[in-house]
């Protein structure tokens, strides 16, 4: 029986991993220039953390979690997202007692029982940030700008930033009533999910992906019209800050997050050219979340970005720098009797930080040249009978195709001269 990777998972093979390294490097550099520090939390957590921190009316918690009992009958869940874990760590390490705000980023695999398709997997990767301890609209704008800066640094310019405000629990309550009143008469036309969730969580209906639900609720009231003066001011400050920074955005009435602990800013970034799964990042303010997870009253804002979708988007963009790192030197040796010299040369070069590989199969010189070419080696060193007799090494520059000789003592300098 041949065992395959589970549905919705995939291998990142060595030929592709360089693209991941590139994206990861750009993301880290950008996040660090914005003053964010990396946090790494466990891949699994107690199930109740996500029930509380993500919310048990969400698709994630109600349908998508990988939950299992461990050998002590604890219910654990592979993290479907990382915000709840960050909040847990924030509380567990009493971070609120230190200097605020704190700004964290994370990167790593997430797990959801989603329907696999292009840009949607069961194990996928997210980069994200969380900034705790500030309600300044400038912080909302910073978080959004960081997401945009990453896209720009990856060469992705054809994105759309969708922006909305979901207000605070007070003004949202009034809106909620209006929305329920609007939806109730058309309830029968909604999908089963929306019918069950609309009384408890009517904002989720705005978020439903079915066209039939969207058609049914057409003309729904606009949350923007119900924002209280504080929330309205916060939203206009965020927009002003983004405009000051020359970022364009689309006000999107339908962009909502249904849970009570989400407040004010909600945003999503899409890259339409990548197709059906065009959302690359989603985020917003969650001033009620830390408290909902058992901490103090603490403002927070963050986003999560889907890394597979970034790579999908990059595949449609000319992108030079993501080529595989090539080999500097390939050491061709024709017989096992040259092994003593070979290991010394190899170790010396590697210790000097020169990317070096060697032959292990003692093939013909011609076959080894072909192999070295395939590895992208800049230089090939030849070690054969003639070289050993004369106490030299043959150096072949694979670009100019020129050949020279060097003694063991001269070798390093000769190689460095070519590499420079
Ligand atoms: P969707 O509505 O597409 O299911 P979501 O609301 O579940 O998205 P978030 O929880 O906001 O998505 O996650 C943030 C980002 O993570 C998404 O914008 C997307 O880029 C990425 N993402 C989410 N789920 C998956 C998945 N199953 N596979 C790949 N990327 C994903
Ligand atoms: Mg989803």
Coordinates of C-alpha atoms and ligand atoms in Angstrom, one line a residue:
X1 CA 0.0 0.0 0.0
X2 CA 1.3 3.4 -0.9
X3 CA 0.6 6.1 1.7
X4 CA 0.0 9.6 0.3
X5 CA 0.0 13.0 2.0
X6 CA -3.4 13.6 3.6
X7 CA -6.0 15.5 1.5
X8 CA -5.5 19.2 1.6
X9 CA -1.8 19.0 2.6
X10 CA 1.2 19.1 0.3
X11 CA 5.0 18.8 0.3
X12 CA 7.2 21.8 -0.3
X13 CA 9.9 20.1 -2.3
X14 CA 13.5 21.5 -2.3
X15 CA 13.1 23.1 -5.7
X16 CA 10.2 25.2 -4.3
X17 CA 11.5 25.9 -0.8
X18 CA 13.7 28.7 -2.0
X19 CA 10.5 30.7 -2.9
X20 CA 9.3 30.2 0.7
X21 CA 12.6 31.3 2.1
X22 CA 12.4 34.4 -0.1
X23 CA 8.9 35.3 1.0
X24 CA 9.7 34.5 4.7
X25 CA 12.8 36.7 4.5
X26 CA 10.9 39.7 3.0
X27 CA 8.1 39.3 5.6
X28 CA 10.5 39.1 8.5
X29 CA 12.6 42.1 7.3
X30 CA 9.5 44.2 6.8
X31 CA 7.9 43.3 10.1
X32 CA 11.1 44.0 11.9
X33 CA 11.5 47.4 10.3
X34 CA 8.0 48.2 11.7
X35 CA 9.2 47.3 15.2
X36 CA 7.4 43.9 15.5
X37 CA 9.1 41.0 17.3
X38 CA 8.4 37.4 16.5
X39 CA 6.4 35.1 18.9
X40 CA 6.2 31.3 18.4
X41 CA 3.3 29.6 20.2
X42 CA 2.5 25.9 20.2
X43 CA 0.9 24.2 17.2
X44 CA -1.9 22.8 19.4
X45 CA -3.8 24.4 22.3
X46 CA -6.7 23.4 24.6
X47 CA -9.8 23.3 22.4
X48 CA -11.6 25.8 24.6
X49 CA -9.1 28.5 23.8
X50 CA -10.4 28.6 20.2
X51 CA -14.0 28.1 21.2
X52 CA -13.7 31.3 23.3
X53 CA -11.0 33.2 21.3
X54 CA -12.3 32.5 17.8
X55 CA -15.9 32.1 18.7
X56 CA -18.2 29.1 18.6
X57 CA -20.5 30.6 16.0
X58 CA -17.7 30.9 13.4
X59 CA -17.1 28.5 10.6
X60 CA -13.7 27.9 12.0
X61 CA -14.9 26.6 15.3
X62 CA -18.2 25.0 14.2
X63 CA -16.9 23.1 11.1
X64 CA -13.2 23.4 10.5
X65 CA -11.2 22.4 13.6
X66 CA -8.8 19.4 13.9
X67 CA -9.8 18.4 17.4
X68 CA -8.6 15.3 19.2
X69 CA -8.3 13.7 22.6
X70 CA -4.8 13.1 23.8
X71 CA -3.9 10.1 25.9
X72 CA -5.0 11.8 29.1
X73 CA -8.4 12.6 27.5
X74 CA -7.7 16.3 27.2
X75 CA -9.4 17.9 24.2
X76 CA -6.7 19.6 22.1
X77 CA -7.0 21.3 18.7
X78 CA -4.4 22.0 16.0
X79 CA -4.4 25.8 15.8
X80 CA -6.7 27.0 13.0
X81 CA -5.3 30.6 13.4
X82 CA -2.8 32.2 15.7
X83 CA -4.5 35.3 17.3
X84 CA -6.2 33.3 20.1
X85 CA -2.8 31.7 21.0
X86 CA -1.1 35.1 21.0
X87 CA -3.8 36.4 23.3
X88 CA -3.4 33.4 25.6
X89 CA 0.4 34.0 25.7
X90 CA -0.1 37.7 26.3
X91 CA -2.3 36.9 29.4
X92 CA -0.2 33.9 30.6
X93 CA 3.0 35.9 30.6
X94 CA 1.4 39.0 32.2
X95 CA 2.6 41.1 29.3
X96 CA 0.0 43.8 30.1
X97 CA 2.1 44.6 33.2
X98 CA 5.0 45.8 31.0
X99 CA 5.4 48.7 28.6
X100 CA 2.7 49.0 26.1
X101 CA 2.0 48.7 23.2
X102 CA 3.6 45.4 22.4
X103 CA 3.9 44.4 18.8
X104 CA 4.2 40.8 17.8
X105 CA 4.4 38.9 14.5
X106 CA 4.2 35.1 13.8
X107 CA 4.6 32.9 10.9
X108 CA 3.7 29.2 10.6
X109 CA 1.3 26.4 9.7
X110 CA -2.4 26.6 10.6
X111 CA -4.9 23.7 10.2
X112 CA -8.5 23.9 9.1
X113 CA -10.9 21.2 7.7
X114 CA -11.6 23.4 4.6
X115 CA -12.6 22.2 1.2
X116 CA -9.3 21.9 -0.7
X117 CA -8.9 23.8 -3.9
X118 CA -6.5 26.3 -5.4
X119 CA -5.3 28.6 -2.6
X120 CA -7.2 26.6 0.0
X121 CA -5.6 23.8 2.0
X122 CA -6.0 21.9 5.3
X123 CA -2.5 22.7 6.4
X124 CA -1.6 26.2 5.2
X125 CA 0.7 29.0 6.4
X126 CA -0.1 32.3 7.8
X127 CA 2.0 35.3 8.7
X128 CA 0.3 37.7 11.0
X129 CA 0.7 40.5 13.6
X130 CA -0.9 41.5 16.8
X131 CA -0.5 44.9 18.5
X132 CA -1.8 45.1 22.0
X133 CA -2.3 48.1 24.2
X134 CA -3.2 51.0 22.0
X135 CA -6.4 52.4 20.7
X136 CA -4.8 55.0 18.6
X137 CA -6.2 55.0 15.0
X138 CA -2.6 55.5 13.9
X139 CA -1.9 52.0 15.2
X140 CA -4.8 50.6 13.0
X141 CA -3.2 52.4 10.0
X142 CA 0.3 51.1 10.9
X143 CA -0.9 47.5 11.0
X144 CA -2.7 47.9 7.6
X145 CA 0.4 49.7 6.2
X146 CA 2.6 46.8 7.3
X147 CA 0.5 44.4 5.3
X148 CA 0.6 46.7 2.3
X149 CA 4.4 47.2 2.6
X150 CA 4.9 43.4 2.6
X151 CA 2.9 43.1 -0.7
X152 CA 4.9 46.0 -2.2
X153 CA 8.2 44.4 -1.1
X154 CA 7.2 41.2 -2.8
X155 CA 6.5 43.0 -6.0
X156 CA 2.7 42.7 -5.7
X157 CA 1.0 45.9 -6.6
X158 CA -2.4 44.9 -7.9
X159 CA -4.2 44.6 -4.6
X160 CA -7.4 46.1 -3.2
X161 CA -7.7 47.2 0.4
X162 CA -11.2 46.9 1.7
X163 CA -12.0 48.9 4.8
X164 CA -15.0 49.2 7.2
X165 CA -15.8 49.9 10.8
X166 CA -17.9 47.6 12.9
X167 CA -18.2 50.1 15.7
X168 CA -18.3 49.2 19.3
X169 CA -20.6 46.8 21.2
X170 CA -22.9 49.8 22.0
X171 CA -23.5 51.2 18.5
X172 CA -23.3 47.8 16.9
X173 CA -26.3 46.6 19.1
X174 CA -28.5 49.2 17.5
X175 CA -27.3 48.2 14.1
X176 CA -27.8 44.5 14.9
X177 CA -31.5 45.1 15.6
X178 CA -31.9 47.0 12.3
X179 CA -30.2 44.2 10.4
X180 CA -32.3 41.5 12.0
X181 CA -35.4 43.5 11.1
X182 CA -34.2 43.7 7.5
X183 CA -33.4 40.0 7.2
X184 CA -36.3 38.5 9.1
X185 CA -38.9 39.0 6.2
X186 CA -36.5 37.2 3.7
X187 CA -35.3 34.5 6.1
X188 CA -36.8 31.7 4.0
X189 CA -34.6 32.6 1.1
X190 CA -31.4 32.2 3.1
X191 CA -29.2 29.1 3.3
X192 CA -29.5 26.8 6.2
X193 CA -26.5 28.2 8.0
X194 CA -27.7 31.8 7.7
X195 CA -31.2 30.8 8.8
X196 CA -29.8 29.4 12.0
X197 CA -27.2 32.1 12.7
X198 CA -29.1 35.3 11.7
X199 CA -30.8 35.9 15.0
X200 CA -27.7 35.2 17.1
X201 CA -25.3 36.7 14.7
X202 CA -26.9 38.6 11.9
X203 CA -23.6 40.2 10.7
X204 CA -22.4 36.8 9.6
X205 CA -25.1 36.8 6.9
X206 CA -23.4 39.8 5.3
X207 CA -20.3 37.6 5.2
X208 CA -22.0 34.5 3.6
X209 CA -20.3 33.5 0.3
X210 CA -23.6 32.3 -1.4
X211 CA -24.9 34.7 -4.0
X212 CA -28.5 33.6 -3.2
X213 CA -28.0 34.9 0.4
X214 CA -26.5 38.2 -0.8
X215 CA -29.4 38.7 -3.3
X216 CA -31.9 38.0 -0.6
X217 CA -30.5 40.7 1.8
X218 CA -29.9 43.4 -0.9
X219 CA -30.4 46.9 0.4
X220 CA -29.4 45.9 3.9
X221 CA -28.7 48.8 6.3
X222 CA -25.2 50.2 6.4
X223 CA -23.3 50.0 9.6
X224 CA -21.5 53.2 8.8
X225 CA -24.8 55.1 9.4
X226 CA -25.1 53.7 12.9
X227 CA -21.6 54.4 14.3
X228 CA -21.5 56.4 17.5
X229 CA -19.5 59.7 17.4
X230 CA -16.4 58.1 18.9
X231 CA -16.4 55.1 16.5
X232 CA -17.1 57.5 13.6
X233 CA -14.2 59.7 14.6
X234 CA -11.9 56.6 15.0
X235 CA -12.8 55.4 11.5
X236 CA -12.2 58.8 9.9
X237 CA -8.8 59.1 11.6
X238 CA -7.8 55.7 10.2
X239 CA -8.8 56.7 6.7
X240 CA -7.0 60.0 7.1
X241 CA -3.9 58.3 8.3
X242 CA -4.0 55.9 5.3
X243 CA -4.5 58.8 2.9
X244 CA -1.7 60.8 4.4
X245 CA 0.5 57.7 3.7
X246 CA -0.8 57.6 0.1
X247 CA -2.6 54.3 0.5
X248 CA -5.9 53.9 -1.4
X249 CA -8.8 51.9 0.0
X250 CA -12.3 50.9 -0.7
X251 CA -15.0 51.5 1.9
X252 CA -16.8 48.2 2.0
X253 CA -20.2 48.1 3.9
X254 CA -20.3 44.3 3.7
X255 CA -16.9 43.7 5.4
X256 CA -17.9 42.8 8.9
X257 CA -16.8 40.5 11.7
X258 CA -19.7 39.0 13.6
X259 CA -18.3 38.7 17.1
X260 CA -18.7 41.0 20.0
X261 CA -15.0 41.4 20.7
X262 CA -14.3 42.9 17.3
X263 CA -14.4 46.7 17.4
X264 CA -13.9 49.5 14.9
X265 CA -11.6 48.8 12.0
X266 CA -12.1 45.7 9.8
X267 CA -10.1 45.2 6.7
X268 CA -9.4 42.7 4.0
X269 CA -6.8 42.8 1.2
X270 CA -7.6 41.0 -2.0
X271 CA -5.5 40.3 -5.1
X272 CA -8.2 39.8 -7.8
X273 CA -5.9 38.2 -10.3
X274 CA -5.3 35.1 -8.2
X275 CA -8.9 33.9 -8.8
X276 CA -11.7 32.6 -6.6
X277 CA -9.6 32.6 -3.4
X278 CA -8.5 36.2 -3.8
X279 CA -8.3 37.3 -0.1
X280 CA -4.7 37.4 0.9
X281 CA -5.2 39.0 4.3
X282 CA -7.9 39.8 6.8
X283 CA -7.7 41.7 10.1
X284 CA -9.1 44.3 12.4
X285 CA -9.4 45.6 15.8
X286 CA -10.4 43.4 18.7
X287 CA -10.6 45.5 21.8
X288 CA -12.8 42.9 23.6
X289 CA -10.8 39.8 22.9
X290 CA -8.2 39.8 25.7
X291 CA -10.9 40.2 28.2
X292 CA -13.0 37.5 26.6
X293 CA -10.1 35.1 27.0
X294 CA -9.7 35.9 30.7
X295 CA -7.4 38.9 30.7
X296 CA -7.8 42.5 31.5
X297 CA -9.5 45.1 29.4
X298 CA -6.9 45.5 26.6
X299 CA -7.1 47.0 23.1
X300 CA -5.7 45.0 20.3
X301 CA -5.5 44.9 16.5
X302 CA -4.0 42.5 14.0
X303 CA -4.3 40.7 10.8
X304 CA -3.4 37.3 9.2
X305 CA -2.1 36.8 5.8
X306 CA -2.3 33.6 3.7
X307 CA 1.2 32.7 2.5
X308 CA 0.1 30.2 -0.1
X309 CA -2.0 32.9 -1.7
X310 CA 1.0 35.3 -1.7
X311 CA 3.0 32.7 -3.6
X312 CA 0.1 32.2 -6.0
X313 CA 0.0 35.9 -6.7
X314 CA 3.8 36.0 -7.1
X315 CA 3.7 33.2 -9.7
X316 CA 1.9 35.6 -12.0
X317 CA 4.5 38.4 -11.4
X318 CA 7.9 38.5 -13.0
X319 CA 10.2 37.9 -10.0
X320 CA 13.9 37.6 -10.3
X321 CA 15.2 37.2 -6.8
X322 CA 13.4 34.0 -6.0
X323 CA 15.8 31.7 -8.0
X324 CA 17.4 28.9 -6.1
X325 CA 20.7 29.7 -4.3
X326 CA 23.3 28.2 -6.6
X327 CA 26.3 26.2 -5.6
X328 CA 29.7 28.1 -5.6
X329 CA 31.9 25.1 -6.1
X330 CA 31.6 21.5 -7.2
X331 CA 34.4 19.1 -6.5
X332 CA 34.8 16.4 -9.1
X333 CA 36.9 13.5 -8.2
X334 CA 37.6 10.5 -10.3
X335 CA 38.6 7.8 -7.9
X336 CA 38.3 7.0 -4.2
X337 CA 42.0 7.2 -3.7
X338 CA 41.7 11.0 -3.8
X339 CA 39.4 11.0 -0.9
X340 CA 42.0 12.3 1.6
X341 CA 42.7 15.4 -0.4
X342 CA 39.0 15.8 -1.3
X343 CA 37.8 15.9 2.3
X344 CA 40.4 18.5 3.2
X345 CA 39.5 20.8 0.3
X346 CA 35.8 20.3 1.0
X347 CA 36.0 21.1 4.7
X348 CA 38.3 24.1 4.0
X349 CA 35.9 25.7 1.5
X350 CA 32.8 25.0 3.6
X351 CA 34.4 26.5 6.7
X352 CA 35.1 29.6 4.6
X353 CA 31.4 29.9 3.9
X354 CA 31.7 28.8 0.3
X355 CA 28.7 26.7 -0.8
X356 CA 30.5 23.5 -1.9
X357 CA 29.3 20.1 -2.9
X358 CA 31.1 17.1 -4.3
X359 CA 30.8 14.0 -6.4
X360 CA 30.2 10.7 -4.6
X361 CA 29.9 8.3 -7.5
X362 CA 33.3 8.7 -9.2
X363 CA 31.6 9.1 -12.6
X364 CA 33.5 10.2 -15.8
X365 CA 34.8 13.8 -15.9
X366 CA 32.2 14.5 -18.5
X367 CA 29.3 13.2 -16.5
X368 CA 30.4 15.1 -13.5
X369 CA 30.6 18.4 -15.5
X370 CA 27.0 17.8 -16.6
X371 CA 26.0 17.2 -13.0
X372 CA 27.8 20.3 -11.8
X373 CA 26.0 22.3 -14.5
X374 CA 22.7 21.0 -13.3
X375 CA 23.5 22.0 -9.7
X376 CA 24.3 25.5 -11.1
X377 CA 27.9 25.4 -9.8
X378 CA 29.9 28.5 -10.6
X379 CA 33.2 26.6 -10.3
X380 CA 34.3 23.0 -10.8
X381 CA 37.4 21.7 -9.1
X382 CA 38.9 18.6 -10.8
X383 CA 40.9 16.1 -8.8
X384 CA 42.4 13.3 -10.8
X385 CA 45.6 11.4 -11.3
X386 CA 47.4 14.2 -13.1
X387 CA 46.5 16.8 -10.5
X388 CA 47.7 14.5 -7.6
X389 CA 51.0 13.8 -9.4
X390 CA 51.6 17.5 -9.9
X391 CA 50.3 18.6 -6.5
X392 CA 47.7 21.0 -8.1
X393 CA 44.0 21.3 -8.5
X394 CA 42.3 22.2 -11.8
X395 CA 39.8 25.0 -11.6
X396 CA 37.2 25.4 -14.2
X397 CA 35.2 28.6 -14.4
X398 CA 31.8 27.4 -15.5
X399 CA 30.8 30.8 -16.8
X400 CA 33.8 31.7 -19.0
X401 CA 34.6 28.0 -19.5
X402 CA 38.2 28.9 -18.8
X403 CA 40.5 26.4 -17.0
X404 CA 43.4 27.2 -14.6
X405 CA 45.5 25.5 -12.1
X406 CA 46.3 26.3 -8.4
X407 CA 48.3 24.7 -5.7
X408 CA 46.5 23.8 -2.5
X409 CA 47.8 27.0 -0.9
X410 CA 46.6 29.2 -3.8
X411 CA 43.2 27.5 -4.1
X412 CA 41.2 29.6 -1.8
X413 CA 42.4 32.9 -3.2
X414 CA 41.8 31.7 -6.8
X415 CA 38.2 30.6 -5.9
X416 CA 37.4 33.9 -4.2
X417 CA 38.7 35.8 -7.1
X418 CA 36.3 34.1 -9.5
X419 CA 33.3 34.3 -7.1
X420 CA 33.8 38.0 -6.7
Ligands
LIG1 P1 -12.2 32.5 3.7 O1 -13.4 33.3 3.8 O2 -11.5 32.5 2.4 O3 -12.4 31.1 4.3 P2 -11.2 33.3 6.2 O4 -12.1 34.3 6.7 O5 -11.4 31.9 6.7 O6 -11.2 33.2 4.6 P3 -9.1 34.3 7.8 O7 -9.4 33.4 8.9 O8 -9.3 35.7 7.9 O9 -9.7 33.7 6.5 O10 -7.5 34.0 7.4 C1 -6.7 35.0 6.9 C2 -6.1 34.6 5.6 O11 -5.6 33.3 5.6 C3 -7.1 34.5 4.4 O12 -7.3 35.8 3.8 C4 -6.3 33.6 3.5 O13 -5.4 34.3 2.7 C5 -5.7 32.6 4.4 N1 -6.4 31.4 4.5 C6 -7.5 31.1 5.3 N2 -7.9 29.8 5.2 C7 -7.0 29.3 4.3 C8 -6.9 27.9 3.8 N3 -7.7 27.0 4.1 N4 -5.9 27.7 2.9 C9 -5.0 28.7 2.5 N5 -5.1 29.9 3.0 C10 -6.1 30.2 3.9
LIG2 MG1 -12.4 30.2 6.0

